[in-house]
Coordinates of C-alpha atoms in Angstrom, one line a residue:
X11 CA -39.4 -65.5 7.9
X12 CA -40.4 -69.1 7.2
X13 CA -39.5 -71.9 9.6
X14 CA -38.3 -74.9 7.6
X15 CA -37.3 -78.3 8.9
X16 CA -35.5 -80.7 6.5
X17 CA -35.5 -84.4 7.2
X18 CA -32.8 -85.7 4.8
X19 CA -29.4 -86.9 3.7
X20 CA -25.9 -85.7 4.4
X21 CA -23.4 -86.8 1.8
X22 CA -19.8 -85.9 0.9
X23 CA -19.7 -85.6 -2.9
X24 CA -16.7 -86.8 -5.0
X25 CA -17.0 -85.1 -8.3
X26 CA -15.3 -86.9 -11.2
X27 CA -15.1 -84.5 -14.2
X28 CA -15.1 -86.5 -17.5
X29 CA -15.6 -85.6 -21.2
X30 CA -18.6 -88.0 -21.4
X31 CA -19.9 -91.2 -19.9
X32 CA -17.6 -94.3 -20.7
X33 CA -19.0 -97.1 -22.8
X34 CA -19.2 -100.6 -21.2
X35 CA -15.6 -102.0 -20.9
X36 CA -14.0 -98.6 -21.8
X37 CA -11.4 -96.8 -19.7
X38 CA -11.7 -93.1 -19.7
X39 CA -9.4 -90.5 -18.3
X40 CA -10.8 -87.8 -15.9
X41 CA -10.1 -84.2 -16.5
X42 CA -10.4 -83.2 -12.9
X43 CA -11.5 -84.5 -9.4
X44 CA -12.7 -82.7 -6.3
X45 CA -14.8 -83.2 -3.2
X46 CA -17.6 -81.0 -1.9
X47 CA -20.4 -81.2 0.6
X48 CA -23.8 -82.4 -0.6
X49 CA -26.7 -84.8 -0.1
X50 CA -30.2 -83.7 -1.2
X51 CA -31.2 -82.9 2.4
X52 CA -28.1 -80.8 3.1
X53 CA -28.4 -79.0 -0.2
X54 CA -32.1 -78.2 0.3
X55 CA -31.5 -77.0 3.9
X56 CA -28.6 -74.8 3.0
X57 CA -30.5 -73.3 0.1
X58 CA -33.4 -72.5 2.4
X59 CA -31.1 -71.0 5.0
X60 CA -29.1 -68.9 2.5
X61 CA -32.4 -67.5 1.2
X62 CA -33.4 -66.4 4.7
X63 CA -35.5 -69.3 6.2
X64 CA -35.0 -70.3 9.8
X65 CA -33.9 -73.8 9.1
X66 CA -33.5 -77.0 11.2
X67 CA -32.2 -80.4 10.2
X68 CA -33.0 -84.0 11.1
X69 CA -30.4 -86.5 10.0
X70 CA -27.5 -88.7 10.7
X71 CA -23.7 -88.6 10.1
X72 CA -21.0 -91.1 10.8
X73 CA -18.3 -90.7 13.5
X74 CA -15.8 -89.7 10.9
X75 CA -14.2 -86.7 9.3
X76 CA -16.8 -86.5 6.5
X77 CA -19.5 -86.3 9.2
X78 CA -17.7 -83.6 11.0
X79 CA -17.3 -81.7 7.8
X80 CA -21.0 -82.0 6.9
X81 CA -22.0 -80.8 10.4
X82 CA -19.8 -77.8 10.0
X83 CA -21.4 -76.9 6.6
X84 CA -24.8 -76.9 8.3
X85 CA -23.7 -74.8 11.2
X86 CA -21.9 -72.4 9.0
X87 CA -25.2 -71.8 7.2
X88 CA -26.9 -71.0 10.5
X89 CA -28.9 -74.3 10.5
X90 CA -30.2 -75.8 13.8
X91 CA -28.4 -79.2 14.1
X92 CA -29.7 -80.3 17.5
X93 CA -31.4 -83.3 15.7
X94 CA -28.3 -84.4 13.7
X95 CA -27.0 -87.5 15.5
X96 CA -24.1 -89.9 15.0
X97 CA -24.5 -93.4 13.6
X98 CA -22.2 -96.4 13.7
X99 CA -22.2 -96.4 9.9
X100 CA -20.1 -94.0 7.9
X101 CA -21.3 -90.7 6.6
X102 CA -23.2 -90.9 3.2
X103 CA -21.2 -90.4 0.0
X104 CA -22.1 -89.6 -3.6
X105 CA -19.9 -90.1 -6.6
X106 CA -20.8 -87.7 -9.3
X107 CA -19.7 -88.2 -12.9
X108 CA -19.8 -84.7 -14.4
X109 CA -19.7 -84.5 -18.2
X110 CA -18.4 -81.6 -20.2
X111 CA -22.0 -80.9 -21.3
X112 CA -22.9 -80.1 -17.6
X113 CA -25.1 -83.2 -17.2
X114 CA -24.3 -85.6 -14.4
X115 CA -24.8 -89.2 -13.3
X116 CA -24.7 -90.0 -9.6
X117 CA -24.0 -93.1 -7.5
X118 CA -24.9 -92.9 -3.9
X119 CA -23.8 -94.8 -0.7
X120 CA -26.5 -94.2 1.9
X121 CA -24.5 -95.1 5.0
X122 CA -25.7 -93.2 8.1
X123 CA -28.6 -91.7 6.1
X124 CA -30.3 -95.0 6.1
X125 CA -30.0 -95.4 9.9
X126 CA -32.7 -92.8 10.8
X127 CA -35.3 -94.5 13.0
X128 CA -38.7 -93.7 14.4
X129 CA -37.0 -92.7 17.7
X130 CA -35.2 -89.9 15.8
X131 CA -38.4 -88.6 14.4
X132 CA -40.0 -88.7 17.9
X133 CA -37.0 -86.8 19.3
X134 CA -37.6 -84.2 16.7
X135 CA -41.4 -84.0 17.3
X136 CA -41.3 -80.5 18.8
X137 CA -39.0 -79.2 16.0
X138 CA -41.4 -80.5 13.4
X139 CA -44.6 -79.2 15.1
X140 CA -43.1 -75.7 15.4
X141 CA -42.2 -75.4 11.7
X142 CA -44.1 -73.8 8.8
X143 CA -42.8 -76.4 6.3
X144 CA -41.1 -79.8 6.5
X145 CA -39.2 -81.1 3.5
X146 CA -37.9 -84.6 2.8
X147 CA -36.6 -86.7 -0.1
X148 CA -36.0 -90.4 -0.8
X149 CA -32.3 -90.5 0.3
X150 CA -33.6 -91.4 3.8
X151 CA -36.0 -94.2 4.8
X152 CA -39.6 -94.1 3.6
X153 CA -41.2 -95.2 6.9
X154 CA -39.6 -92.3 8.8
X155 CA -40.7 -89.8 6.2
X156 CA -44.3 -91.1 6.6
X157 CA -44.0 -90.8 10.4
X158 CA -42.6 -87.2 10.2
X159 CA -45.3 -86.1 7.8
X160 CA -48.1 -87.5 10.1
X161 CA -46.7 -85.5 13.0
X162 CA -46.5 -82.4 10.7
X163 CA -50.1 -82.7 9.4
X164 CA -51.5 -83.0 12.9
X165 CA -49.8 -79.7 13.7
X166 CA -50.8 -77.9 10.5
X167 CA -47.3 -77.9 9.1
X168 CA -47.0 -77.9 5.3
X169 CA -45.4 -81.1 4.0
X170 CA -43.1 -81.0 0.9
X171 CA -41.9 -84.2 -0.7
X172 CA -39.0 -84.2 -3.2
X173 CA -39.4 -87.8 -4.6
X174 CA -35.8 -88.3 -5.5
X175 CA -34.3 -90.7 -6.2
X176 CA -37.7 -91.8 -7.6
X177 CA -39.3 -95.1 -6.8
X178 CA -42.2 -96.8 -8.6
X179 CA -44.0 -98.0 -5.5
X180 CA -44.4 -95.2 -3.0
X181 CA -46.4 -95.8 0.2
X182 CA -49.9 -94.4 -0.5
X183 CA -50.0 -93.3 3.2
X184 CA -47.0 -91.0 2.6
X185 CA -48.5 -89.5 -0.6
X186 CA -51.8 -88.8 1.1
X187 CA -50.0 -86.7 3.7
X188 CA -48.2 -84.6 1.0
X189 CA -49.2 -80.9 0.5
X190 CA -46.6 -80.4 -2.3
X191 CA -44.7 -82.9 -4.4
X192 CA -41.8 -81.7 -6.6
X193 CA -40.5 -84.3 -9.0
X194 CA -38.5 -83.5 -12.1
X195 CA -39.7 -84.9 -15.4
X196 CA -37.9 -88.2 -15.1
X197 CA -39.1 -88.7 -11.5
X198 CA -42.7 -87.8 -12.5
X199 CA -42.5 -90.5 -15.3
X200 CA -41.4 -93.1 -12.8
X201 CA -44.1 -92.2 -10.3
X202 CA -47.0 -92.0 -12.9
X203 CA -45.8 -94.0 -15.9
X204 CA -46.6 -90.9 -18.0
X205 CA -43.6 -89.6 -20.1
X206 CA -43.3 -85.9 -19.5
X207 CA -42.1 -84.0 -22.5
X208 CA -44.3 -80.8 -22.6
X209 CA -47.0 -78.9 -20.8
X210 CA -49.8 -81.3 -21.9
X211 CA -48.0 -84.4 -20.5
X212 CA -46.9 -82.4 -17.4
X213 CA -50.6 -81.7 -16.8
X214 CA -51.4 -85.4 -17.2
X215 CA -48.6 -86.5 -14.8
X216 CA -49.6 -83.8 -12.2
X217 CA -53.2 -84.9 -12.3
X218 CA -52.2 -88.5 -11.7
X219 CA -50.0 -87.4 -8.7
X220 CA -53.0 -85.5 -7.3
X221 CA -55.1 -88.7 -7.7
X222 CA -52.5 -90.6 -5.7
X223 CA -52.9 -88.1 -2.9
X224 CA -50.5 -85.1 -3.3
X225 CA -52.5 -81.9 -3.1
X226 CA -50.2 -79.6 -5.1
X227 CA -47.6 -80.4 -7.7
X228 CA -44.5 -78.8 -9.2
X229 CA -42.8 -80.7 -12.0
X230 CA -39.4 -79.2 -12.9
X231 CA -38.6 -79.4 -16.6
X232 CA -35.0 -78.3 -16.8
X233 CA -34.4 -75.7 -19.4
X234 CA -38.2 -75.6 -20.2
X235 CA -39.1 -74.3 -16.7
X236 CA -41.4 -75.5 -14.0
X237 CA -45.0 -76.5 -14.3
X238 CA -47.3 -76.2 -11.3
X239 CA -50.8 -77.5 -10.7
X240 CA -53.0 -76.7 -7.6
X241 CA -56.7 -77.4 -7.1
X242 CA -57.5 -74.1 -8.8
X243 CA -54.6 -73.1 -11.0
X244 CA -51.9 -74.5 -13.3
X245 CA -49.1 -72.9 -15.4
X246 CA -45.7 -73.4 -16.9
X247 CA -43.2 -70.9 -15.5
X248 CA -40.4 -70.4 -18.0
X249 CA -36.8 -71.1 -17.0
X250 CA -34.0 -68.5 -17.0
X251 CA -31.6 -69.1 -19.8
X252 CA -28.0 -69.6 -18.7
X253 CA -25.0 -71.7 -19.7
X254 CA -25.0 -74.7 -17.3
X255 CA -21.6 -75.9 -16.0
X256 CA -22.8 -78.4 -13.4
X257 CA -26.5 -79.3 -12.8
X258 CA -25.7 -81.0 -9.5
X259 CA -28.0 -79.6 -6.8
X260 CA -30.1 -77.5 -9.3
X261 CA -33.3 -79.1 -8.1
X262 CA -32.3 -78.9 -4.5
X263 CA -31.4 -75.3 -4.7
X264 CA -34.8 -74.7 -6.4
X265 CA -36.7 -76.4 -3.6
X266 CA -34.9 -74.8 -0.7
X267 CA -35.3 -71.4 -2.2
X268 CA -39.0 -72.1 -2.9
X269 CA -39.9 -73.0 0.7
X270 CA -38.0 -70.0 2.0
X271 CA -40.5 -67.8 0.1
X272 CA -43.7 -69.7 -0.1
X273 CA -46.8 -68.8 1.9
X274 CA -48.4 -71.7 3.7
X275 CA -51.6 -71.2 1.8
X276 CA -49.7 -71.2 -1.6
X277 CA -51.0 -67.8 -2.4
X278 CA -47.7 -66.7 -3.8
X279 CA -46.7 -69.9 -5.5
X280 CA -45.9 -68.5 -9.0
X281 CA -43.8 -65.7 -7.5
X282 CA -41.9 -68.2 -5.3
X283 CA -41.2 -70.4 -8.3
X284 CA -39.7 -67.5 -10.2
X285 CA -37.4 -66.7 -7.2
X286 CA -36.5 -70.4 -6.9
X287 CA -35.8 -70.7 -10.7
X288 CA -33.4 -67.8 -10.5
X289 CA -31.6 -69.4 -7.5
X290 CA -31.3 -72.6 -9.5
X291 CA -30.0 -70.8 -12.6
X292 CA -27.3 -69.3 -10.5
X293 CA -26.3 -72.6 -8.9
X294 CA -25.8 -74.4 -12.3
X295 CA -23.2 -71.9 -13.3
X296 CA -20.7 -73.2 -10.7
X297 CA -19.2 -76.6 -10.0
X298 CA -20.3 -78.5 -6.9
X299 CA -23.4 -78.7 -4.8
X300 CA -23.2 -76.7 -1.6
X301 CA -20.5 -74.3 -3.0
X302 CA -22.8 -73.3 -5.8
X303 CA -26.0 -72.5 -3.8
X304 CA -26.6 -68.7 -3.8
X305 CA -27.6 -66.3 -1.1
X306 CA -30.8 -64.3 -0.9
X307 CA -28.9 -61.1 -1.8
X308 CA -27.4 -62.8 -4.9
X309 CA -30.8 -64.1 -6.1
X310 CA -32.5 -60.7 -5.5
X311 CA -29.7 -58.9 -7.3
X312 CA -30.0 -61.3 -10.3
X313 CA -33.8 -60.8 -10.4
X314 CA -33.4 -57.0 -10.3
X315 CA -30.9 -57.2 -13.2
X316 CA -33.6 -59.0 -15.3
X317 CA -35.9 -56.0 -15.0

């Protein structure tokens, strides 16, 4: 069983279902509205936990009902929440415009997520050092991600960076402490200025990310699959074809499932990507982030059905 620590965001999602994105100045009626737990950190942690990883979380919530709800979601998934603390700012929120096509556009209020300090990372030092993997994203502060990854690397913990939402100028010190970076094609383009449209351009972007310091790369390509590149191997792993209803948390589900399976030496990377891709394909067939994330039993059953 992998021990996974997630340093990340906790958001309550408000999902606004619309036929399409409105034009500037246009008023458009929603077809439905609902709330659900989310945040990239929470999604990734719950995905890892539901796939059998012993999962811990470092993050912040507000002293409000949304914060208590997010804490209960983590605890219900069996996640260690000792390092989830309360901030004076409100719990993070995300407003998701979900189109009939299944595509989404997301607006985020960081709130308590942006209040993570170096002291919080130091308080979690033992948790980090005892992990097999630590995962973080860009919905919490960069400096604290760098601090956490330094602690992890000193202890031989594998560091995994999901660079989302993507930023052009990422601290080189952070990238040099990354064992695995997992952008989607849009994020890879922002990071490298290489437009990723196929396996050739994915190779170029992955090579650039390795030049910037990341040791291993997975670029998720939506319906085309996931391209990976290590020091010795590269390949495009095809996606499972499904009808997507809501792509929210597809990438987060993929990453959490991946680190639940991955060996620390990456010796089973392709096999882990296949498992993660199946988990993601299940998640996109339901509305919402946390509610859509499958369990290990569901993923294994779906993989068995493919044989």
